[in-house]
PDB file of C-alpha atoms and ligand atoms in Angstrom:
ATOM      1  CA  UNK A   1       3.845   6.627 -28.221  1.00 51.00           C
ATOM      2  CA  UNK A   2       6.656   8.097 -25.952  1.00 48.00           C
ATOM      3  CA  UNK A   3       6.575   8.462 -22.244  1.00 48.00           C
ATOM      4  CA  UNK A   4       6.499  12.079 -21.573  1.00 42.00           C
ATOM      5  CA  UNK A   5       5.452  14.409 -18.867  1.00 37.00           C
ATOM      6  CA  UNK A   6       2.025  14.838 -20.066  1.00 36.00           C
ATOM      7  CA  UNK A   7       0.371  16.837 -16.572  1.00 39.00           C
ATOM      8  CA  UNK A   8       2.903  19.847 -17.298  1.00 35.00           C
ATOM      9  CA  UNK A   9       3.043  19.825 -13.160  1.00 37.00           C
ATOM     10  CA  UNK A  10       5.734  19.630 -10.318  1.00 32.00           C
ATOM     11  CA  UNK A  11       3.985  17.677  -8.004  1.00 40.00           C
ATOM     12  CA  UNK A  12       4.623  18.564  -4.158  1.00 67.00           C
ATOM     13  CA  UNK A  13       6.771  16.096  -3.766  1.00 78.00           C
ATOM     14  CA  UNK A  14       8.310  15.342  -6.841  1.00 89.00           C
ATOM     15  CA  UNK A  15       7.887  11.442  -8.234  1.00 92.00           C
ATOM     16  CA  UNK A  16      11.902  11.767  -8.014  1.00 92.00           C
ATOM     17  CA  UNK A  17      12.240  12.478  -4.592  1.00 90.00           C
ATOM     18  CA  UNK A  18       9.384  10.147  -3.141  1.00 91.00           C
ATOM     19  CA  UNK A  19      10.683   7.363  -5.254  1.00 93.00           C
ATOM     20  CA  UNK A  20      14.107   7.985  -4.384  1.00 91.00           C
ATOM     21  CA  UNK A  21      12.585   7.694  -0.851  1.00 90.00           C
ATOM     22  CA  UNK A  22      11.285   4.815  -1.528  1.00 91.00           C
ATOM     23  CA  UNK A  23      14.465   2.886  -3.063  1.00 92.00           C
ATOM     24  CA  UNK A  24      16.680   4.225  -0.662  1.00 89.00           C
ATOM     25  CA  UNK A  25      14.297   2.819   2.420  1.00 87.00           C
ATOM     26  CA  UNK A  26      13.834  -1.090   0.359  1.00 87.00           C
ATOM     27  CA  UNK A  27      17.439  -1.491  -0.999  1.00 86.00           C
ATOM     28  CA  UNK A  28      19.013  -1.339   2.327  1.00 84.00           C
ATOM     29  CA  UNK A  29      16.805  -4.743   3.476  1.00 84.00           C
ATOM     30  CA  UNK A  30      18.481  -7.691   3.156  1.00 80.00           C
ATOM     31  CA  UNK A  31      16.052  -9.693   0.859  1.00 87.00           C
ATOM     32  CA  UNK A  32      16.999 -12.883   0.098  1.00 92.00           C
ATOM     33  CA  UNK A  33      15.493 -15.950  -1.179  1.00 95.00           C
ATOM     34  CA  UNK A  34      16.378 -19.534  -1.052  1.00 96.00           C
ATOM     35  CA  UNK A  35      15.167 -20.295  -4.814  1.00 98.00           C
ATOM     36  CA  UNK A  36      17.127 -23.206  -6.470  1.00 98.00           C
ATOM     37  CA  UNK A  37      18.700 -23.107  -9.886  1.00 98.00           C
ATOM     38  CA  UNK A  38      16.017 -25.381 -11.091  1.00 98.00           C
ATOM     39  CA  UNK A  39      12.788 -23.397  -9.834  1.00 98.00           C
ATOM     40  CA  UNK A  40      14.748 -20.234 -11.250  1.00 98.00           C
ATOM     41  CA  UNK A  41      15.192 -21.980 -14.442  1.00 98.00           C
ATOM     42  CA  UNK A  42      10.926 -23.093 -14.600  1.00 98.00           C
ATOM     43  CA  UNK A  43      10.049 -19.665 -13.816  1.00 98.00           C
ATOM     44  CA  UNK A  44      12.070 -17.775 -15.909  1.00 98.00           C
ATOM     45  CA  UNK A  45      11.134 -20.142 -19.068  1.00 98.00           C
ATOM     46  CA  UNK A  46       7.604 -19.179 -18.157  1.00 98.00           C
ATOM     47  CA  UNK A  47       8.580 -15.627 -18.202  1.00 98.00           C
ATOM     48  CA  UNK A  48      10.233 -15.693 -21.633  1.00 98.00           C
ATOM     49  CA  UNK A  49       7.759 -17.648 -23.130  1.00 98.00           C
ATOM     50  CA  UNK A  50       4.927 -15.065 -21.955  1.00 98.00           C
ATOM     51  CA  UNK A  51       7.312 -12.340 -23.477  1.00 98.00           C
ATOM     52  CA  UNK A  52       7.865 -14.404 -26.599  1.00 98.00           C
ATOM     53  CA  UNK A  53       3.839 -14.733 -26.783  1.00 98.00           C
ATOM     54  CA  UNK A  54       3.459 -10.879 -26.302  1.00 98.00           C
ATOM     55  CA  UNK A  55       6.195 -10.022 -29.155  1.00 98.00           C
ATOM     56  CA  UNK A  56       4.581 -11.704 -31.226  1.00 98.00           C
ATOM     57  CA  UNK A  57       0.675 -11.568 -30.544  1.00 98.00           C
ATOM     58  CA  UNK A  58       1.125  -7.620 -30.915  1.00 98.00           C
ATOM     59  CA  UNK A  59       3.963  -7.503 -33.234  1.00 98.00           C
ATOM     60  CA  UNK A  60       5.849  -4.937 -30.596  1.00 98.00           C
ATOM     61  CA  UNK A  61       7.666  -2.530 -33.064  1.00 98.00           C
ATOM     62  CA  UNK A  62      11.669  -1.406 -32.628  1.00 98.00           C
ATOM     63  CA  UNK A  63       9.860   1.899 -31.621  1.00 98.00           C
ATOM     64  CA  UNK A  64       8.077   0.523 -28.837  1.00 98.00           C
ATOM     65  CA  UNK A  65      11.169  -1.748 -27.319  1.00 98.00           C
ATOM     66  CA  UNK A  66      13.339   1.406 -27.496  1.00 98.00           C
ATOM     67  CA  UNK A  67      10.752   3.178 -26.062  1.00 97.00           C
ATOM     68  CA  UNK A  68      10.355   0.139 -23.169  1.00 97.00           C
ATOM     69  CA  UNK A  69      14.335   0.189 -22.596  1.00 98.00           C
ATOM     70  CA  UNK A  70      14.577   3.836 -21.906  1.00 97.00           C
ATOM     71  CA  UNK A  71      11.720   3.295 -19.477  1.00 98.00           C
ATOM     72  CA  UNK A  72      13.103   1.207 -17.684  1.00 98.00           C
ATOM     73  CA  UNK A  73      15.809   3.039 -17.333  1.00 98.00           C
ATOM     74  CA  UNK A  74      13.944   5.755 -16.297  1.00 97.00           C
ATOM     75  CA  UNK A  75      12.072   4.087 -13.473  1.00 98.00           C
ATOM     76  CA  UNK A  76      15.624   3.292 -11.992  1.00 97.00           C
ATOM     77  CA  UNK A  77      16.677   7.074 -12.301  1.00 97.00           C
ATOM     78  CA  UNK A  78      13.056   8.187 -10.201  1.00 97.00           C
ATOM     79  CA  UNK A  79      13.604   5.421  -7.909  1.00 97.00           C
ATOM     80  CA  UNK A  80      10.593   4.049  -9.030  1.00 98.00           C
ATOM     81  CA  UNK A  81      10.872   0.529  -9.022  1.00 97.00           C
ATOM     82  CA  UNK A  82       9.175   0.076  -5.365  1.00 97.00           C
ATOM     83  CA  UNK A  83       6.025   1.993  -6.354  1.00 98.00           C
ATOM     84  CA  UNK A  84       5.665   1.151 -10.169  1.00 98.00           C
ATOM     85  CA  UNK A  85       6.001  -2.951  -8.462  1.00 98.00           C
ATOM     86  CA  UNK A  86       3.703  -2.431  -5.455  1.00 98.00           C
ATOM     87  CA  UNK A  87       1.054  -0.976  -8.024  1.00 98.00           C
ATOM     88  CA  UNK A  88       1.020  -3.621 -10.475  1.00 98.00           C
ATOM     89  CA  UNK A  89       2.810  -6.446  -9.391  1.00 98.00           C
ATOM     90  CA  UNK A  90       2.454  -6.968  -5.371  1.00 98.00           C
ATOM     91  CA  UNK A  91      -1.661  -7.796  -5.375  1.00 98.00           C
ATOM     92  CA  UNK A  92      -1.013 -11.206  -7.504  1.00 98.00           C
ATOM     93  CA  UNK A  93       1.970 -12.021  -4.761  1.00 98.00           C
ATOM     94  CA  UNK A  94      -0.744 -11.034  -1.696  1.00 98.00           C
ATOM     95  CA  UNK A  95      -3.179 -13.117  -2.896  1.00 97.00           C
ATOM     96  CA  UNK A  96      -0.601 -16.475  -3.895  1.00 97.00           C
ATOM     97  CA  UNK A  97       0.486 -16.398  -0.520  1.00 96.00           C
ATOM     98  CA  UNK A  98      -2.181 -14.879   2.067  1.00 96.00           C
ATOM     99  CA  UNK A  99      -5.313 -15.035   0.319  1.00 94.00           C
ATOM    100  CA  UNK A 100      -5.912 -18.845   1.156  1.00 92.00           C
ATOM    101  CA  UNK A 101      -8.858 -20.904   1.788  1.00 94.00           C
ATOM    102  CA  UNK A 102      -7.052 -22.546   5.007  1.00 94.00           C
ATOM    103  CA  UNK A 103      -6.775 -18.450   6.609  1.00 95.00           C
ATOM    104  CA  UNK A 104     -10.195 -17.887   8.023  1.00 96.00           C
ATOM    105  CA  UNK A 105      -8.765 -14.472   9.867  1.00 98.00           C
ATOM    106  CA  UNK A 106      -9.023 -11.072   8.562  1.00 98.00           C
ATOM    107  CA  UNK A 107      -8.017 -10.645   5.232  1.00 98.00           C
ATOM    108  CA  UNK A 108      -4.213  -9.057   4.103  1.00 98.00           C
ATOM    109  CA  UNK A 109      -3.757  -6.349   1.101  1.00 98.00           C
ATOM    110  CA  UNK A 110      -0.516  -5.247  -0.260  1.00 98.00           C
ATOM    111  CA  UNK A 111       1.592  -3.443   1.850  1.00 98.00           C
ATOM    112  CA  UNK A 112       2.787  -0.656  -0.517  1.00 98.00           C
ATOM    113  CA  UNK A 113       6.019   1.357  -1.016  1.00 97.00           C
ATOM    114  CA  UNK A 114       5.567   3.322   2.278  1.00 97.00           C
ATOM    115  CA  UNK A 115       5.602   1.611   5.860  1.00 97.00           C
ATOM    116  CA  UNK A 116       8.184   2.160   7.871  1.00 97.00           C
ATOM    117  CA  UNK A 117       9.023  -0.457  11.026  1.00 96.00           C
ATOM    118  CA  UNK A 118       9.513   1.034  14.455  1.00 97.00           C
ATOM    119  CA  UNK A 119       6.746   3.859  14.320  1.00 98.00           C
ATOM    120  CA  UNK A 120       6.319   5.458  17.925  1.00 98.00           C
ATOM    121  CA  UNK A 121       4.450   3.189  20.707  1.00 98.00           C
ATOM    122  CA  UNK A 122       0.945   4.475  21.362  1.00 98.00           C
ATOM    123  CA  UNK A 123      -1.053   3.630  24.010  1.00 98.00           C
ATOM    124  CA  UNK A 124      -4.700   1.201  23.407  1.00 98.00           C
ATOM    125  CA  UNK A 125      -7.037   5.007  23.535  1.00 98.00           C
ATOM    126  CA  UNK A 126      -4.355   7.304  22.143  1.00 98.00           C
ATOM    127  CA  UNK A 127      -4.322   9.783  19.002  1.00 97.00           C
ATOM    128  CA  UNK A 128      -1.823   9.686  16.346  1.00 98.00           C
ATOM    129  CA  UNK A 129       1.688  11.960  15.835  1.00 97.00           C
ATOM    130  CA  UNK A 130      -0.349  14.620  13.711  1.00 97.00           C
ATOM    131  CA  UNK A 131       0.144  18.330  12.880  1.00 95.00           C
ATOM    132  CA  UNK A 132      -1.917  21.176  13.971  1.00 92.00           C
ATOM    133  CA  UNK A 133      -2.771  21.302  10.492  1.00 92.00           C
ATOM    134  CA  UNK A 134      -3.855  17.729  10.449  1.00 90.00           C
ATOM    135  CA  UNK A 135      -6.102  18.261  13.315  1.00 90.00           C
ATOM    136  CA  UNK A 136      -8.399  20.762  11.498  1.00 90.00           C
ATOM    137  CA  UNK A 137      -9.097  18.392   8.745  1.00 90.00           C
ATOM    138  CA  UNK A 138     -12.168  15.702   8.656  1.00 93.00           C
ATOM    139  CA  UNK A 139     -11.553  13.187  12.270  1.00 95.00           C
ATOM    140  CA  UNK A 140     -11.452   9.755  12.005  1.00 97.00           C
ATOM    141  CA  UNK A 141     -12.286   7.745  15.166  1.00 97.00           C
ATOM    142  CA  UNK A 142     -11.104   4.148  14.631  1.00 98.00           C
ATOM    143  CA  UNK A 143     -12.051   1.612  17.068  1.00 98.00           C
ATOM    144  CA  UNK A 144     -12.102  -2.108  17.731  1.00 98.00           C
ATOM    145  CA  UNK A 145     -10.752  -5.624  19.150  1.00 98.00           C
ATOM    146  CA  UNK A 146      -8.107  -8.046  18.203  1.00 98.00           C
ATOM    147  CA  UNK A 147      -9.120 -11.263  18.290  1.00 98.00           C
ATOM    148  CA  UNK A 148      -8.279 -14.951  17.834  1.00 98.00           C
ATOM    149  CA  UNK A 149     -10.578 -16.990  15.960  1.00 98.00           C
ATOM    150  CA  UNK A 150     -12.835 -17.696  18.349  1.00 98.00           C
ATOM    151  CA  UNK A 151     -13.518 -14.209  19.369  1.00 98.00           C
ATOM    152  CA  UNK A 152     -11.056 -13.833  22.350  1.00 98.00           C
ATOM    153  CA  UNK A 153      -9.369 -10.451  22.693  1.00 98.00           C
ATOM    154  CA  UNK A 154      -5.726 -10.946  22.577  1.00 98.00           C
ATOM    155  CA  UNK A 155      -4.346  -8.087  24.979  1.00 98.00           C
ATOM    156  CA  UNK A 156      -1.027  -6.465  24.196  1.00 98.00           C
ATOM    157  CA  UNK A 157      -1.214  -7.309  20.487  1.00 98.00           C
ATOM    158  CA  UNK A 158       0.078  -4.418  18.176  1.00 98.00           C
ATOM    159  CA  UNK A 159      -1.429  -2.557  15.589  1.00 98.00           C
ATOM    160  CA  UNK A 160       0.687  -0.615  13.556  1.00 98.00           C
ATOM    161  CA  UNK A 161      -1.013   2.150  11.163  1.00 98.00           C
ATOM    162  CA  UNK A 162       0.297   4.497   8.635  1.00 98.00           C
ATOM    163  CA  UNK A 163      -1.025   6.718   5.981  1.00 98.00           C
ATOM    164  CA  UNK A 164      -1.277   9.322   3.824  1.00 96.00           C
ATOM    165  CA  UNK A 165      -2.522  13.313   4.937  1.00 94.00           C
ATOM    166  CA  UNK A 166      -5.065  15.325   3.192  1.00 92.00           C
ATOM    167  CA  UNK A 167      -3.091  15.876   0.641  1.00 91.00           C
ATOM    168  CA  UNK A 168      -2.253  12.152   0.549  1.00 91.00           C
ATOM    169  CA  UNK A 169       1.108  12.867   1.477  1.00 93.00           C
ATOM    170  CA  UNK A 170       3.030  10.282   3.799  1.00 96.00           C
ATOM    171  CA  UNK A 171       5.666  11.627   6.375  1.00 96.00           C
ATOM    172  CA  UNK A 172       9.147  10.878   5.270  1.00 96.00           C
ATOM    173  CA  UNK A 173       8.383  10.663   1.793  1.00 95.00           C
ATOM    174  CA  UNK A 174       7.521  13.641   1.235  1.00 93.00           C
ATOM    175  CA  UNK A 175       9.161  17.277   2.334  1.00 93.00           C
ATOM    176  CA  UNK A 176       8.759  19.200   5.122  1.00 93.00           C
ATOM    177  CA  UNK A 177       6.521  16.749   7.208  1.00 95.00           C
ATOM    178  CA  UNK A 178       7.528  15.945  10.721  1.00 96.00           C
ATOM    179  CA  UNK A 179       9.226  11.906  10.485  1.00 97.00           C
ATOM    180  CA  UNK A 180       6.141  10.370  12.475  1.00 98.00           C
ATOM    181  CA  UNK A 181       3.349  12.049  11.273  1.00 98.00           C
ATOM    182  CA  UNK A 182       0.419   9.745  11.240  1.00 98.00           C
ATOM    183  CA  UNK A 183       2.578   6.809  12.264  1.00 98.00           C
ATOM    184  CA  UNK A 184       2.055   4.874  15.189  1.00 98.00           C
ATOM    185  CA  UNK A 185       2.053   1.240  16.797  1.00 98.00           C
ATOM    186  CA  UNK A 186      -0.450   1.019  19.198  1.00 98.00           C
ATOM    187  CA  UNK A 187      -0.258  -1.375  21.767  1.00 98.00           C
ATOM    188  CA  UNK A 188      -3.694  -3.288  22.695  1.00 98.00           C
ATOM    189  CA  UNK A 189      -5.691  -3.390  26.183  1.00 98.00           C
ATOM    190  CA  UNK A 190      -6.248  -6.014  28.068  1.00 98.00           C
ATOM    191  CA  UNK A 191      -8.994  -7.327  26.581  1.00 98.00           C
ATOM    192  CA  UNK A 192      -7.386  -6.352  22.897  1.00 98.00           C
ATOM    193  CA  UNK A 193      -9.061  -3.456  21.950  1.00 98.00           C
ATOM    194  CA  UNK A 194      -7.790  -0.256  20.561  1.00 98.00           C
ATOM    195  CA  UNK A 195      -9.514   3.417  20.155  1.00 98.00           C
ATOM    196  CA  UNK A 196      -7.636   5.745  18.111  1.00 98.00           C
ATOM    197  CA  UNK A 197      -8.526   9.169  16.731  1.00 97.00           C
ATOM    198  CA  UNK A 198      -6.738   9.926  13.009  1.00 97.00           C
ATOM    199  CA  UNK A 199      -7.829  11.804  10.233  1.00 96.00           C
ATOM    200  CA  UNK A 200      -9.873  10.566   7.516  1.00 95.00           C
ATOM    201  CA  UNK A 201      -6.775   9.828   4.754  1.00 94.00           C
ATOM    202  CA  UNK A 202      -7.825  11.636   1.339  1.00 92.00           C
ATOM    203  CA  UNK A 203      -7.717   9.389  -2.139  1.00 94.00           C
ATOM    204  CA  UNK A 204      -4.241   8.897  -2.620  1.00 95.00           C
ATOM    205  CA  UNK A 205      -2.411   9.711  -6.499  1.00 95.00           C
ATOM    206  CA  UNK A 206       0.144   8.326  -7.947  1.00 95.00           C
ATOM    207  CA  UNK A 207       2.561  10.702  -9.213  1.00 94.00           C
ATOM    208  CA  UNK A 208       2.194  12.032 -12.569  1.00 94.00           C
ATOM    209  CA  UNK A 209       5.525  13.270 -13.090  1.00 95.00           C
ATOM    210  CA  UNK A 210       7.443  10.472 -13.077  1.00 97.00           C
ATOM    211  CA  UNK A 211       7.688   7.146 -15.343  1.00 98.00           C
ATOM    212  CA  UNK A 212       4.961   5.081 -12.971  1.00 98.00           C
ATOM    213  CA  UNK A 213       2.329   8.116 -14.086  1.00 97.00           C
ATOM    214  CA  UNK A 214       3.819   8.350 -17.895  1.00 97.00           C
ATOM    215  CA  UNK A 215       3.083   4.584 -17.643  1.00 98.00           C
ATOM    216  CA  UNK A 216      -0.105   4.795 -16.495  1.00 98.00           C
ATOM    217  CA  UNK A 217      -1.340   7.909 -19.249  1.00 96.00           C
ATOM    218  CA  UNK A 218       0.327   5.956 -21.860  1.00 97.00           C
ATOM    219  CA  UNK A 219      -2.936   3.583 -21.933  1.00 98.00           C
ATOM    220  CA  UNK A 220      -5.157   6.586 -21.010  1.00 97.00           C
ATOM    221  CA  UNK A 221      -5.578   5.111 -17.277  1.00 98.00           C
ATOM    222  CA  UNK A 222      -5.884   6.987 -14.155  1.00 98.00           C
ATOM    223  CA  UNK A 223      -3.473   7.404 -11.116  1.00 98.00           C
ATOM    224  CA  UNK A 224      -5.778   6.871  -8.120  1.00 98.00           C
ATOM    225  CA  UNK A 225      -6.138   4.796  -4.811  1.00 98.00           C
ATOM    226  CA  UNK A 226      -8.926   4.852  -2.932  1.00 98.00           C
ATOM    227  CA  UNK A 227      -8.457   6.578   0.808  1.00 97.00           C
ATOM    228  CA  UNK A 228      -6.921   4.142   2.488  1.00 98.00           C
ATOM    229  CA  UNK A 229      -5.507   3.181   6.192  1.00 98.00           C
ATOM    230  CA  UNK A 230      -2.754   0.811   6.229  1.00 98.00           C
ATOM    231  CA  UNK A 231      -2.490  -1.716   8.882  1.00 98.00           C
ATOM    232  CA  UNK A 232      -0.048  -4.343  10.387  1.00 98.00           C
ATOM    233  CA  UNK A 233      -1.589  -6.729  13.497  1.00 98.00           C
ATOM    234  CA  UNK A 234       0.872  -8.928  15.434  1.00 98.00           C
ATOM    235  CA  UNK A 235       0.296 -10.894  18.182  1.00 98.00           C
ATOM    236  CA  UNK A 236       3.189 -13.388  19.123  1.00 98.00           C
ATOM    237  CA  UNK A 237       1.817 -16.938  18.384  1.00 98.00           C
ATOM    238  CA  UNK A 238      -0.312 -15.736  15.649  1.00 98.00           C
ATOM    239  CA  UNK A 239      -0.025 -14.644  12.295  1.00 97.00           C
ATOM    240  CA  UNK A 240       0.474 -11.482  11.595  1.00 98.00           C
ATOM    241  CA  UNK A 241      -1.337  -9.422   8.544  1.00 98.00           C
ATOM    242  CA  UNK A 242      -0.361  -6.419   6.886  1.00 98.00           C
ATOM    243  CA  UNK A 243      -3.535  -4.967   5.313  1.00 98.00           C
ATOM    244  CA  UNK A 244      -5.254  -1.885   4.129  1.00 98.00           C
ATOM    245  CA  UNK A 245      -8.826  -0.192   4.493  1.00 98.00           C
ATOM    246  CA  UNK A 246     -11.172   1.224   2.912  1.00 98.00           C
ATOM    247  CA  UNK A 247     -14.139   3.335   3.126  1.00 98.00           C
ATOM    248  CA  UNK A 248     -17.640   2.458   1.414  1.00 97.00           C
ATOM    249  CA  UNK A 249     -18.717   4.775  -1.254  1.00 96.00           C
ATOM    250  CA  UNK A 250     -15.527   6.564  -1.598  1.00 96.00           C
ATOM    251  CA  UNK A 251     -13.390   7.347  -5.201  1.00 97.00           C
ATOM    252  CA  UNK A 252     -11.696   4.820  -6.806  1.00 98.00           C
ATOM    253  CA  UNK A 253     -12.900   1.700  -4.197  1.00 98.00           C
ATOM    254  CA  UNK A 254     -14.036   0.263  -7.313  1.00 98.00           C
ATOM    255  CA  UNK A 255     -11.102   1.481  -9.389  1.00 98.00           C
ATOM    256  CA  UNK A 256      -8.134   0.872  -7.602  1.00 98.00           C
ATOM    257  CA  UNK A 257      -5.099   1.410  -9.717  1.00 98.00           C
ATOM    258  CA  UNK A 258      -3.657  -1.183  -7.581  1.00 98.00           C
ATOM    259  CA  UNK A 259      -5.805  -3.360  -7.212  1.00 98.00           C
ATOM    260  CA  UNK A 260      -5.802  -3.886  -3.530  1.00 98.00           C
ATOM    261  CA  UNK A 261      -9.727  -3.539  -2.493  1.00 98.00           C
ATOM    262  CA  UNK A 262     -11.210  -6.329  -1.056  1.00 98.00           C
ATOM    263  CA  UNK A 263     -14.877  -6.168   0.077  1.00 98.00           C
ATOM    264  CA  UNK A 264     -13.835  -7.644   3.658  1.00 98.00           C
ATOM    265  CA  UNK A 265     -12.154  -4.244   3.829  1.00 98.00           C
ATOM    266  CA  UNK A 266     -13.731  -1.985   3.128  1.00 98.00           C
ATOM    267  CA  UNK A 267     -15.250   0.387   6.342  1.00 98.00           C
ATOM    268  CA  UNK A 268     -18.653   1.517   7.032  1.00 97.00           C
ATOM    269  CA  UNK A 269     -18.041   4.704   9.055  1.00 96.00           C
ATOM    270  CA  UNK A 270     -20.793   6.596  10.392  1.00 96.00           C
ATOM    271  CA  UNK A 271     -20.776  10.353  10.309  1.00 93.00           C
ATOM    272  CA  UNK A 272     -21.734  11.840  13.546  1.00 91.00           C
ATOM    273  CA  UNK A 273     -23.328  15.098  14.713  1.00 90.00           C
ATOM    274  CA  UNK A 274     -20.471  17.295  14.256  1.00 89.00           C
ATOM    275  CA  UNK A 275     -19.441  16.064  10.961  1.00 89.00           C
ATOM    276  CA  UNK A 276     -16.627  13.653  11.829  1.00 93.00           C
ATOM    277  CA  UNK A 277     -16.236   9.892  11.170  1.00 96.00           C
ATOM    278  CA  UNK A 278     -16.703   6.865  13.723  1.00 97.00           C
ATOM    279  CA  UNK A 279     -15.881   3.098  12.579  1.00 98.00           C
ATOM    280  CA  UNK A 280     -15.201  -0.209  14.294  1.00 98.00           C
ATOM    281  CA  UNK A 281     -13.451  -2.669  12.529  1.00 98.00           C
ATOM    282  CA  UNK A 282     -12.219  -5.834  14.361  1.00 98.00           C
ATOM    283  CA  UNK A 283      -9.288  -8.080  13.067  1.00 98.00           C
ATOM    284  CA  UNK A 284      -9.721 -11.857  14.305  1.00 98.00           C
ATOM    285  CA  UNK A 285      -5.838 -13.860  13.690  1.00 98.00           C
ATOM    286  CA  UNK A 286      -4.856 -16.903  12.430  1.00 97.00           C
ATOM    287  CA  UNK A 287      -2.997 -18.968  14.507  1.00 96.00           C
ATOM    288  CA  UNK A 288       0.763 -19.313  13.550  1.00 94.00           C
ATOM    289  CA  UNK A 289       1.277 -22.729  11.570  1.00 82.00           C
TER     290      UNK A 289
HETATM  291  C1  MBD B 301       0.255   3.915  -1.906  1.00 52.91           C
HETATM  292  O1  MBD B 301      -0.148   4.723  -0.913  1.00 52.91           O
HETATM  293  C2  MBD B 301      -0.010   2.609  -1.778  1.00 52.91           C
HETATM  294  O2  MBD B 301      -0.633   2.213  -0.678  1.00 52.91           O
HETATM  295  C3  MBD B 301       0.369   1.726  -2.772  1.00 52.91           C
HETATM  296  C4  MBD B 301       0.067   0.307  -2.643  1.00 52.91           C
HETATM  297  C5  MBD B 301       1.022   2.172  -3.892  1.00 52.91           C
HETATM  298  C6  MBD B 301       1.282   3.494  -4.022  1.00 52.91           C
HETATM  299  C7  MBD B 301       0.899   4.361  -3.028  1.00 52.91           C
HETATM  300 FE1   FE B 302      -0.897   3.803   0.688  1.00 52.91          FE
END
């Protein structure tokens, strides 16, 4: 095995230069935890005895550890530690901590490697920061209500939404697109509902050329998300959810490399007359605990 550029391709952008994106955007938050010494100590056991289990269950050859360390070296260099995590890692961490019986409001899904806060204010019936050459490709008209629980429109609540172009690019990490393109908060009516007009987000691919993709070819997977809209709802008093959705029938919605499709989320649009997509999807919140 090695872990080798195996599509031959420079991607537009490079894995290098939307991981580096990527790092450069997460290291600068100040992350911090308040885990003791002890609960470091129990989870850490478990994770040694899981990698003490593996070494042994599969005999892992000197080849195969060398090949591991440079790896992870690699992922470092490409700035890939952000995407290679959110992939793999951040669905188990969704679920653990918003995926509970006690949250009866619309469901959260990983946030991924690409949101960025303070996206431009948009009005409740607004259209997003796009490019001419955005606005010749497939419309999306998204539409719907934020809600408490009981069904009451909670006016002024935000919804911010971000994702990827045709090409499944996303502004900022990626070259030569404007810094807002399809980014926006949009700000609720009064009776909570919003009305915006995107376009429809293409499936989105991992990069090939960079150690997340030699990862993923090195046990003959595939690189794809489904098309995808990400999502954050806030509301003060209420909790807020960062989600993602997804559209019925489309690639890889049963094959998500990251395994971040739940069936609450996934959209029903309807194609009208002039070939363009119209959905309604409402998010009902939790109350804050
Ligand atoms: C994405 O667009 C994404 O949403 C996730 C979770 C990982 C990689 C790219
Ligand atoms: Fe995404």
């Amino acid at each position: 095995m090695t872990f080798h550029n195996l599509s031959g391709e420079q991607g537009d952008p490079t894995a290098k230069s939307s991981g580096n994106a990527a790092t450069d955007k997460f290291k600068n938050l100040a992350a911090k935890s308040d885990t003791s010494p002890e609960r470091a100590r129990a989870i850490y056991q478990d994770v040694f005895k899981a990698i003490e289990e593996i070494a042994h269950k599969h005999q892992i050859t000197y080849d195969e550890y060398n090949v591991l360390k440079q790896w992870v070296i690699q992922v470092g260099e490409y700035g890939e530690w952000p995407l290679w995590l959110d992939v793999f890692v951040e669905h188990e961490i969704e679920k653990v901590n918003y995926d509970r019986k006690d949250y009866t409001g619309t469901k959260g899904s990983i946030e991924g490697p690409y949101y960025v806060e303070n996206s431009p204010k948009l009005e409740w019936d607004a259209q997003m920061p796009m490019r001419d050459k955005d606005k010749e490709a497939k419309t999306l008209e998204f539409k719907g209500q934020v809600t408490d629980l009981d069904g009451n429109g909670l006016g002024g609540a935000t919804v911010e939404l971000w994702h990827a172009d045709e090409d499944g690019y996303y502004s900022q990490f990626a070259p030569g697109i404007p810094e807002w393109n399809l980014r926006g908060t949009i700000v609720t009516n009064d009776n909570g509902e919003y009305h915006i007009k995107t376009l429809q987000p293409a499936p989105y691919q991992i990069p090939t050329d960079g150690p997340t993709g030699w990862f993923i070819l090195s046990y003959d997977g595939h690189p794809w998300r489904p098309a995808h809209l990400h999502l954050r709802v806030k509301h003060p008093g209420y909790r807020e959810i960062t989600t993602q959705l997804y559209f019925r029938g489309g690639e890889w919605v049963d094959n998500d490399v990251a395994s971040a499709v739940k069936e609450e989320l996934i959209l029903d649009p309807q194609e009208n007359a002039d070939g363009n997509n119209e959905v309604t999807y409402n998010f009902a919140l939790d109350k804050e605990d």
